[in-house]
Amino acid sequence: MADLTKNPDLRSREKVDDYFGDWKWREGLAELMVPIIGRLYRNGINIMIYGKSLVNVSPVDIMSAHRFVRQIEGNELSELETFPLLEHITTMDLPDCEIDLGELTMRCPFFKDLPNKPNEIDAYLRDQLNISSIKSSRPDKPQDIVLYGFGRIGRLLARMLVQTTGPGNYFRLRAVVVRKGGHNDLVKRASLLRRDSVHGRFNGTIRVDVENEQFVINGNPVQFIYANSPSEIEYSKLNIKDPIVIDNTGIWKDEESLSQHLNCGASKVIVTAPAKGNIRNVVFGVNDSALNNSDKIISAASCTTNAIVPVLKLISDKFGIDSGHIETVHAYTNDQNLIDNYHKGDRRGRSAPLNMVITSTGAVKAVTKAIPELKGKLTGNAIRVPTPNVSLAVLVLNLRASIDKDNLNIFLKTSAFESKYREIIGYTNSHEAVSTDFYSSPFATIIDSQATIAEGKQITLYCWYDNEFGYSKQVLNLTKKISSIELTRFPLPIE
């Protein structure tokens, strides 16, 4: 492999004749990065830039991820700077982990002169990628996963599960349970998995095996099980051992009904909805440390709960919250009618694409399960609006201390990119951001800093969230944790 960083013309941008020439050199480096990133991933090392994984992406996508850093740091991040670090990482004996190349580069005190300092790179990386601090773990063999339901969340989870298997021994999607819809059921479901009107085409291969009632997704056979209830299934007879069942149907929400999954062979159950009774409601990244091995049924809460809890926890811990109101501007869902028709719920019978619909939300009530100190301090409501995806939570909070907008945004930005919340809280300072800009965002929530309001002790925060993709990513993260898959992310957060 040619080492382009040793070419004299690549040692600094000033030696490149024009911007186009600079771009072509950077494109060449991005092309060289693709196979390196792939090899590292197959060995359990996930390379990313400020939370965006670079695995299985194009050279132009890699360049776009570099460009994003300008929004955060105010500086252009170049492949000229990241490539020497990436190349050196390949020489290190590292266990499974995640490495954020963007953070790693921007924290380097000599990052503008990285191509000229190979010896210093070695010392810097060994300091930042301290193997003794790695707490990564993986199961002895792949954890079997079953998706119970194959709607919006189920299909996104299927995509994520088969695209994030790591070196091949993290987990394996073994089956999907659905009610049979008709003669061409498998073909139609494969089409829905391949093409999504919101999230685009699936970046992989799907082969339909009608005879065996399977999909073969990226080489992985996934059995389709047709059943009307969990009581009709016995996973052990299908050679599926102790699976984690992700129930994304929204039908069952209490312990008695969800225990049906345990009775037919599941080791754990994750329900993608707020649960009732004593079932533990978990927002990954906030209260997942409370999980015990004895927890057999776990709720991943709702998309809105996952969007607001991380920000509320951040603000509560730093400033204290006396009271507040949360208004959710939510994209319409399949629960609503396309045109006016009978609906058991209030107002939801009216046409979703034509109306703003005031409705209730249980997200605020669920907040106290993750942040007990906020019990009785918050009110909330929701408005369904005529957009198919991406929602917005407006948090009006009364703090115990005063703060101005600039300092509040500095705190939020630092927390989003350097703290333990960096995996789940995103941040944008774009003056032009609108809802479609956050399609397929992997974050549970993204703070819109341009909309922040701070007057004395009262603040108003606007938090975008992809109520489909971002939430599914949270469910995936929770599934990983329950599967004993924990990957240290470098560089370590700044507390």
Coordinates of C-alpha atoms in Angstrom, one line a residue:
M1 CA 0.0 0.0 0.0
A2 CA 1.4 3.4 -1.0
D3 CA 2.0 5.7 2.0
L4 CA 0.6 9.0 0.7
T5 CA 1.4 10.8 4.0
K6 CA 5.1 10.6 3.0
N7 CA 4.6 12.5 -0.2
P8 CA 6.2 15.9 0.4
D9 CA 3.1 17.6 -1.1
L10 CA 0.9 16.1 1.6
R11 CA 2.8 17.4 4.6
S12 CA 0.8 20.6 4.8
R13 CA -2.1 22.2 3.0
E14 CA 0.0 25.3 2.1
K15 CA 2.0 23.1 -0.4
V16 CA -1.1 22.1 -2.3
D17 CA -1.5 24.5 -5.3
D18 CA -5.3 24.9 -5.1
Y19 CA -8.3 23.8 -3.2
F20 CA -9.3 21.2 -5.9
G21 CA -5.8 19.6 -5.6
D22 CA -6.2 19.5 -1.9
W23 CA -9.6 17.8 -2.2
K24 CA -8.3 15.2 -4.6
W25 CA -5.4 14.3 -2.2
R26 CA -7.9 14.0 0.7
E27 CA -10.2 11.9 -1.5
G28 CA -7.3 9.6 -2.1
L29 CA -6.6 9.2 1.6
A30 CA -10.3 8.6 2.3
E31 CA -10.1 5.8 -0.3
L32 CA -7.2 4.3 1.5
M33 CA -9.0 4.5 4.8
V34 CA -11.9 2.2 3.6
P35 CA -10.1 -1.1 3.7
I36 CA -8.2 -0.2 6.9
I37 CA -11.4 0.6 8.7
G38 CA -13.0 -2.7 7.4
R39 CA -10.0 -4.8 8.6
L40 CA -10.1 -3.1 12.0
Y41 CA -13.8 -3.7 12.4
R42 CA -13.5 -7.4 11.6
N43 CA -11.0 -7.5 14.5
G44 CA -13.4 -5.8 16.9
I45 CA -12.3 -2.2 16.5
N46 CA -15.0 0.3 15.4
I47 CA -13.6 3.5 13.9
M48 CA -15.8 6.6 14.0
I49 CA -15.8 10.4 13.8
Y50 CA -17.7 12.2 16.5
G51 CA -20.1 9.3 17.0
K52 CA -20.6 8.5 13.3
S53 CA -19.3 5.0 12.4
L54 CA -17.0 4.9 9.4
V55 CA -17.6 1.2 8.8
N56 CA -19.1 0.2 5.4
V57 CA -19.3 3.8 4.2
S58 CA -17.9 5.4 1.0
P59 CA -14.9 7.7 0.7
V60 CA -17.1 10.7 0.2
D61 CA -19.1 9.8 3.4
I62 CA -15.7 9.7 5.3
M63 CA -14.9 13.1 3.9
S64 CA -18.3 14.4 5.0
A65 CA -17.7 13.1 8.5
H66 CA -14.5 15.1 8.6
R67 CA -16.3 18.2 7.4
F68 CA -18.8 17.9 10.3
V69 CA -16.0 18.6 12.8
R70 CA -16.0 22.2 11.6
Q71 CA -19.4 22.7 13.2
I72 CA -18.0 21.6 16.5
E73 CA -14.5 22.9 16.8
G74 CA -14.6 25.7 14.3
N75 CA -11.6 24.1 12.5
E76 CA -11.5 22.0 9.3
L77 CA -10.5 18.4 10.1
S78 CA -8.5 16.9 7.3
E79 CA -7.7 13.4 6.2
L80 CA -4.1 14.5 6.2
E81 CA -4.3 14.6 9.9
T82 CA -6.5 11.6 10.7
F83 CA -4.8 9.2 8.3
P84 CA -1.5 9.0 10.1
L85 CA -3.3 8.2 13.4
L86 CA -5.5 5.6 11.7
E87 CA -2.5 3.9 10.0
H88 CA -0.6 3.8 13.3
I89 CA -3.6 2.2 15.1
T90 CA -3.3 -0.8 12.8
T91 CA 0.2 -1.5 14.4
M92 CA -1.2 -1.6 17.9
D93 CA -2.4 -4.7 19.7
L94 CA -5.8 -3.6 20.9
P95 CA -8.8 -5.5 22.3
D96 CA -12.3 -4.8 21.1
C97 CA -13.1 -1.1 21.4
E98 CA -14.4 2.0 19.7
I99 CA -12.1 4.7 18.6
D100 CA -13.4 8.2 17.7
L101 CA -10.9 9.4 15.2
G102 CA -12.3 12.9 15.3
E103 CA -12.0 13.4 19.0
L104 CA -8.6 11.6 19.0
T105 CA -7.2 14.0 16.4
M106 CA -8.7 17.2 17.8
R107 CA -7.4 16.5 21.2
C108 CA -3.8 16.0 19.9
P109 CA -1.7 19.1 20.8
F110 CA 0.1 18.9 17.4
F111 CA -2.7 17.7 15.2
K112 CA -2.0 20.2 12.5
D113 CA 1.5 18.7 12.0
L114 CA 0.7 15.0 12.5
P115 CA 2.2 13.8 9.2
N116 CA 5.6 15.1 10.3
K117 CA 5.7 13.5 13.8
P118 CA 5.6 9.7 13.6
N119 CA 7.5 9.2 16.9
E120 CA 5.2 11.6 18.7
I121 CA 2.2 9.8 17.3
D122 CA 3.2 6.6 18.9
A123 CA 3.6 8.2 22.3
Y124 CA 0.3 10.1 22.0
L125 CA -1.7 7.0 20.9
R126 CA -0.3 4.8 23.7
D127 CA -1.3 7.5 26.2
Q128 CA -4.8 7.9 24.8
L129 CA -5.5 4.3 23.9
N130 CA -4.5 3.0 27.3
I131 CA -5.1 -0.8 27.2
S132 CA -5.2 -1.0 31.0
S133 CA -8.3 1.2 31.0
I134 CA -10.2 -1.0 28.6
K135 CA -13.2 -2.7 30.1
S136 CA -14.5 -4.2 26.9
S137 CA -16.3 -7.6 26.9
R138 CA -18.1 -9.9 24.6
P139 CA -20.0 -13.2 25.0
D140 CA -18.3 -16.5 24.5
K141 CA -20.5 -17.2 21.5
P142 CA -23.0 -15.0 19.6
Q143 CA -26.1 -14.1 21.4
D144 CA -29.3 -15.3 19.6
I145 CA -31.8 -12.4 19.0
V146 CA -35.4 -12.8 18.0
L147 CA -37.5 -9.8 16.8
Y148 CA -41.2 -10.2 17.8
G149 CA -42.9 -7.9 15.3
F150 CA -41.6 -6.4 12.0
G151 CA -43.0 -2.9 11.8
R152 CA -41.1 0.4 11.7
I153 CA -38.9 -0.3 14.7
G154 CA -38.6 -4.1 14.0
R155 CA -37.3 -3.5 10.4
L156 CA -34.8 -0.8 11.6
L157 CA -33.5 -3.1 14.3
A158 CA -33.1 -5.9 11.7
R159 CA -31.0 -3.6 9.6
M160 CA -28.9 -2.5 12.6
L161 CA -28.4 -6.0 14.0
V162 CA -27.1 -7.5 10.8
Q163 CA -24.9 -4.4 10.1
T164 CA -23.2 -4.2 13.5
T165 CA -22.2 -7.8 14.2
G166 CA -18.6 -6.7 14.8
P167 CA -16.1 -9.5 14.2
G168 CA -19.0 -12.0 13.9
N169 CA -19.4 -13.2 17.5
Y170 CA -21.4 -10.4 19.2
F171 CA -25.0 -11.4 18.4
R172 CA -26.9 -13.0 15.6
L173 CA -30.4 -12.2 14.4
R174 CA -32.0 -15.7 14.3
A175 CA -35.7 -15.2 13.7
V176 CA -38.6 -12.8 13.2
V177 CA -42.0 -13.6 14.5
V178 CA -45.0 -12.2 12.6
R179 CA -48.6 -13.0 11.8
K180 CA -48.9 -14.2 8.2
G181 CA -50.2 -11.5 5.9
G182 CA -51.0 -13.4 2.7
H183 CA -49.6 -15.5 -0.1
N184 CA -46.6 -13.2 -0.9
D185 CA -45.9 -12.4 2.8
L186 CA -42.1 -13.0 2.7
V187 CA -41.6 -11.2 -0.6
K188 CA -43.5 -8.2 0.6
R189 CA -41.7 -8.1 3.9
A190 CA -38.3 -8.3 2.1
S191 CA -39.3 -5.4 -0.1
L192 CA -40.2 -3.3 3.0
L193 CA -36.8 -4.2 4.5
R194 CA -34.9 -3.3 1.3
R195 CA -36.6 0.0 0.6
D196 CA -37.7 2.6 3.2
S197 CA -39.4 5.8 2.2
V198 CA -37.8 7.7 5.1
H199 CA -34.5 5.9 5.7
G200 CA -33.6 4.9 2.2
R201 CA -32.3 1.6 0.8
F202 CA -30.8 -1.1 3.0
N203 CA -27.0 -1.1 2.6
G204 CA -26.7 -4.9 2.2
T205 CA -28.1 -7.9 0.5
I206 CA -31.3 -9.8 1.1
R207 CA -32.2 -13.1 -0.5
V208 CA -35.7 -14.6 0.0
D209 CA -35.8 -18.4 0.6
V210 CA -39.5 -19.0 0.3
E211 CA -39.2 -22.8 0.7
N212 CA -37.6 -22.5 4.1
E213 CA -39.4 -19.3 5.1
Q214 CA -36.2 -17.4 5.6
F215 CA -34.4 -14.3 4.6
V216 CA -30.7 -14.5 4.1
I217 CA -29.4 -11.0 5.1
N218 CA -25.8 -10.3 4.4
G219 CA -25.2 -14.1 4.5
N220 CA -27.1 -14.6 7.8
P221 CA -30.2 -16.9 7.6
V222 CA -33.1 -15.4 9.5
Q223 CA -36.1 -17.6 10.1
F224 CA -39.6 -16.2 9.8
I225 CA -41.9 -17.7 12.4
Y226 CA -45.6 -17.3 11.8
A227 CA -47.6 -17.2 15.1
N228 CA -50.5 -15.4 16.6
S229 CA -49.0 -15.4 20.1
P230 CA -45.8 -16.4 21.9
S231 CA -47.5 -19.5 23.3
E232 CA -47.4 -21.1 19.8
I233 CA -43.6 -21.0 19.7
E234 CA -40.9 -23.2 21.2
Y235 CA -37.5 -21.7 20.3
S236 CA -35.4 -24.7 21.3
K237 CA -37.1 -26.8 18.6
L238 CA -35.9 -24.3 16.0
N239 CA -32.3 -24.6 17.3
I240 CA -32.6 -21.1 18.8
K241 CA -31.1 -21.2 22.3
D242 CA -32.0 -18.8 25.1
P243 CA -32.7 -15.8 22.8
I244 CA -33.2 -12.2 23.7
V245 CA -36.6 -11.4 22.4
I246 CA -37.2 -7.8 21.4
D247 CA -41.0 -7.3 21.4
N248 CA -41.7 -4.3 19.2
T249 CA -45.4 -5.0 18.6
G250 CA -46.7 -2.6 21.4
I251 CA -49.4 -5.1 22.2
W252 CA -48.1 -6.4 25.6
K253 CA -46.8 -4.1 28.3
D254 CA -47.3 -5.8 31.6
E255 CA -45.3 -8.6 33.3
E256 CA -47.9 -11.3 33.0
S257 CA -48.4 -11.0 29.2
L258 CA -44.7 -10.4 28.4
S259 CA -43.8 -13.5 30.4
Q260 CA -45.2 -15.5 27.5
H261 CA -41.9 -15.0 25.8
L262 CA -40.0 -16.4 28.7
N263 CA -42.3 -19.4 28.8
C264 CA -41.4 -20.3 25.2
G265 CA -37.6 -20.2 25.7
A266 CA -36.5 -16.6 25.8
S267 CA -33.7 -15.7 28.3
K268 CA -34.6 -12.0 28.4
V269 CA -37.3 -9.8 26.9
I270 CA -36.9 -6.2 25.8
V271 CA -40.2 -4.3 25.1
T272 CA -40.0 -1.2 22.9
A273 CA -42.6 0.7 24.8
P274 CA -43.2 2.0 28.3
A275 CA -44.0 -0.9 30.6
K276 CA -46.5 -1.2 33.3
G277 CA -46.1 -2.4 36.9
N278 CA -42.7 -3.2 38.3
I279 CA -40.9 -3.8 35.0
R280 CA -37.7 -1.8 34.9
N281 CA -37.8 1.1 32.4
V282 CA -34.3 1.8 31.1
V283 CA -33.0 4.7 29.1
F284 CA -29.6 3.5 27.8
G285 CA -26.8 5.9 28.9
V286 CA -28.7 7.2 31.9
N287 CA -30.0 4.4 34.2
D288 CA -28.8 1.2 32.5
S289 CA -26.3 0.7 35.3
A290 CA -29.2 -0.3 37.5
L291 CA -29.8 -3.5 35.5
N292 CA -29.4 -6.8 37.3
N293 CA -29.0 -10.3 35.9
S294 CA -32.3 -11.1 37.6
D295 CA -34.1 -8.6 35.3
K296 CA -35.8 -10.8 32.8
I297 CA -38.2 -8.3 31.3
I298 CA -36.9 -4.8 30.5
S299 CA -38.6 -1.8 28.9
A300 CA -36.6 0.4 26.6
A301 CA -39.2 3.1 27.4
S302 CA -40.5 5.3 24.5
C303 CA -38.7 7.3 21.9
T304 CA -39.7 10.6 23.6
T305 CA -38.5 9.4 27.0
N306 CA -35.2 8.4 25.5
A307 CA -35.0 11.9 23.9
I308 CA -35.7 14.0 27.0
V309 CA -34.3 12.0 29.9
P310 CA -30.6 12.4 28.9
V311 CA -31.0 16.2 28.6
L312 CA -33.0 16.4 31.8
K313 CA -30.5 14.4 33.7
L314 CA -27.6 16.6 32.4
I315 CA -29.4 19.8 33.4
S316 CA -30.7 18.4 36.7
D317 CA -27.2 17.2 37.8
K318 CA -25.5 20.5 36.9
F319 CA -28.1 23.2 37.7
G320 CA -31.0 21.5 39.6
I321 CA -34.6 21.7 38.2
D322 CA -37.4 23.2 40.3
S323 CA -40.2 22.7 37.7
G324 CA -40.8 22.6 34.0
H325 CA -43.1 21.7 31.1
I326 CA -42.2 19.5 28.1
E327 CA -44.1 19.8 24.8
T328 CA -43.5 17.2 22.2
V329 CA -44.0 18.0 18.6
H330 CA -44.2 14.5 17.2
A331 CA -44.3 13.0 13.8
Y332 CA -47.5 11.0 13.0
T333 CA -47.4 7.3 13.4
N334 CA -49.2 4.2 12.2
D335 CA -51.6 4.5 15.1
Q336 CA -53.3 7.4 13.4
N337 CA -55.7 7.4 10.5
L338 CA -54.6 8.6 7.0
I339 CA -58.1 10.0 6.5
D340 CA -60.9 10.8 9.0
N341 CA -62.2 7.6 10.4
Y342 CA -63.3 6.0 13.7
H343 CA -60.5 5.8 16.3
K344 CA -60.8 4.7 19.9
G345 CA -58.5 7.5 21.0
D346 CA -59.4 11.1 21.3
R347 CA -58.6 13.2 18.2
R348 CA -56.5 10.5 16.6
G349 CA -59.3 9.6 14.2
R350 CA -58.7 12.7 12.2
S351 CA -56.4 12.6 9.2
A352 CA -52.8 12.5 10.3
P353 CA -51.3 14.1 7.1
L354 CA -53.7 17.0 7.2
N355 CA -53.9 18.0 10.9
M356 CA -52.0 19.0 13.9
V357 CA -53.4 16.7 16.6
I358 CA -53.2 17.5 20.3
T359 CA -52.7 14.3 22.3
S360 CA -51.3 13.0 25.6
T361 CA -47.9 11.5 26.2
G362 CA -46.7 9.2 29.0
A363 CA -43.1 10.2 28.4
V364 CA -43.0 12.8 31.2
K365 CA -44.5 10.3 33.7
A366 CA -41.8 7.8 32.6
V367 CA -39.1 10.4 33.3
T368 CA -39.3 9.8 37.1
K369 CA -38.5 6.1 36.7
A370 CA -35.1 7.1 35.3
I371 CA -34.7 10.4 37.3
P372 CA -36.6 9.9 40.6
E373 CA -35.6 13.4 41.9
L374 CA -37.9 15.0 39.2
K375 CA -41.1 13.3 40.5
G376 CA -43.9 15.8 40.5
K377 CA -41.9 18.6 39.0
L378 CA -42.8 18.3 35.3
T379 CA -45.9 18.5 33.1
G380 CA -46.1 17.4 29.5
N381 CA -48.3 17.2 26.4
A382 CA -47.8 16.3 22.7
I383 CA -48.8 17.5 19.3
R384 CA -48.8 15.1 16.4
V385 CA -47.9 16.9 13.2
P386 CA -48.1 16.1 9.5
T387 CA -44.5 14.8 9.0
P388 CA -43.6 11.1 8.7
N389 CA -40.5 11.1 10.9
V390 CA -38.3 13.2 13.3
S391 CA -39.8 14.8 16.3
L392 CA -39.0 17.8 18.5
A393 CA -39.1 18.1 22.3
V394 CA -39.4 21.6 23.8
L395 CA -38.1 21.7 27.4
V396 CA -39.1 24.7 29.4
L397 CA -37.3 24.4 32.7
N398 CA -37.0 26.5 35.9
L399 CA -33.6 26.1 37.3
R400 CA -32.2 26.7 40.8
A401 CA -29.4 28.9 39.4
S402 CA -29.3 31.6 36.7
I403 CA -27.4 31.1 33.5
D404 CA -27.1 32.9 30.2
K405 CA -27.5 31.4 26.7
D406 CA -23.8 31.4 25.7
N407 CA -22.6 29.6 28.8
L408 CA -25.5 27.2 28.7
N409 CA -24.7 26.3 25.1
I410 CA -21.0 25.9 26.0
F411 CA -22.0 23.4 28.7
L412 CA -24.3 21.5 26.4
K413 CA -21.8 21.4 23.6
T414 CA -19.0 20.1 25.9
S415 CA -21.3 17.5 27.4
A416 CA -22.4 16.3 23.9
F417 CA -18.9 15.9 22.6
E418 CA -16.7 15.1 25.6
S419 CA -18.8 13.7 28.5
K420 CA -20.2 10.2 29.1
Y421 CA -23.4 11.3 27.3
R422 CA -21.6 11.8 24.0
E423 CA -22.9 8.5 22.6
I424 CA -26.6 9.5 23.1
I425 CA -26.7 13.4 23.0
G426 CA -26.0 15.2 19.7
Y427 CA -25.5 18.9 19.1
T428 CA -26.0 21.2 16.2
N429 CA -25.2 24.9 15.8
S430 CA -26.6 25.2 12.3
H431 CA -28.8 28.2 11.6
E432 CA -30.6 26.3 8.8
A433 CA -31.4 23.0 10.5
V434 CA -34.9 21.5 9.9
S435 CA -36.5 18.2 10.8
T436 CA -35.4 16.2 7.7
D437 CA -31.8 17.0 8.5
F438 CA -32.0 14.5 11.3
Y439 CA -33.3 11.5 9.4
S440 CA -31.4 8.4 10.5
S441 CA -29.6 10.3 13.3
P442 CA -28.0 7.7 15.7
F443 CA -28.5 10.0 18.7
A444 CA -31.3 9.7 21.2
T445 CA -31.6 13.5 21.1
I446 CA -29.9 16.4 19.3
I447 CA -29.7 19.8 21.0
D448 CA -30.5 22.7 18.6
S449 CA -28.2 25.4 20.1
Q450 CA -29.5 28.2 17.9
A451 CA -32.9 27.8 19.4
T452 CA -31.7 27.8 23.0
I453 CA -33.3 30.5 25.2
A454 CA -32.0 31.4 28.7
E455 CA -33.6 34.2 30.8
G456 CA -32.4 34.2 34.4
K457 CA -33.4 30.9 35.9
Q458 CA -35.7 29.8 33.1
I459 CA -34.4 28.1 30.0
T460 CA -36.0 26.6 26.9
L461 CA -34.2 23.8 25.0
Y462 CA -35.2 22.4 21.6
C463 CA -34.2 18.8 21.2
W464 CA -34.6 17.0 17.8
Y465 CA -34.9 13.2 17.7
D466 CA -35.5 10.7 15.0
N467 CA -38.3 8.9 16.8
E468 CA -37.6 5.8 14.6
F469 CA -33.9 5.5 14.0
G470 CA -32.5 7.2 17.1
Y471 CA -34.8 5.2 19.3
S472 CA -33.9 1.9 17.5
K473 CA -30.3 2.7 18.2
Q474 CA -31.0 3.1 21.9
V475 CA -32.8 -0.3 21.8
L476 CA -29.7 -1.8 20.1
N477 CA -27.4 -0.3 22.7
L478 CA -29.5 -1.8 25.4
T479 CA -29.6 -5.2 23.7
K480 CA -25.8 -5.1 23.5
K481 CA -25.5 -4.4 27.2
I482 CA -27.9 -7.2 28.1
S483 CA -25.8 -9.5 25.8
S484 CA -22.7 -8.6 27.8
I485 CA -21.2 -6.6 24.8
E486 CA -19.4 -3.6 26.2
L487 CA -16.9 -1.7 24.2
T488 CA -14.7 1.0 25.7
R489 CA -14.8 4.2 23.6
F490 CA -11.6 6.1 23.1
P491 CA -10.5 8.7 23.8
L492 CA -12.1 8.4 27.3
P493 CA -14.7 11.1 28.2
I494 CA -13.7 14.2 30.0
E495 CA -15.5 14.5 33.3

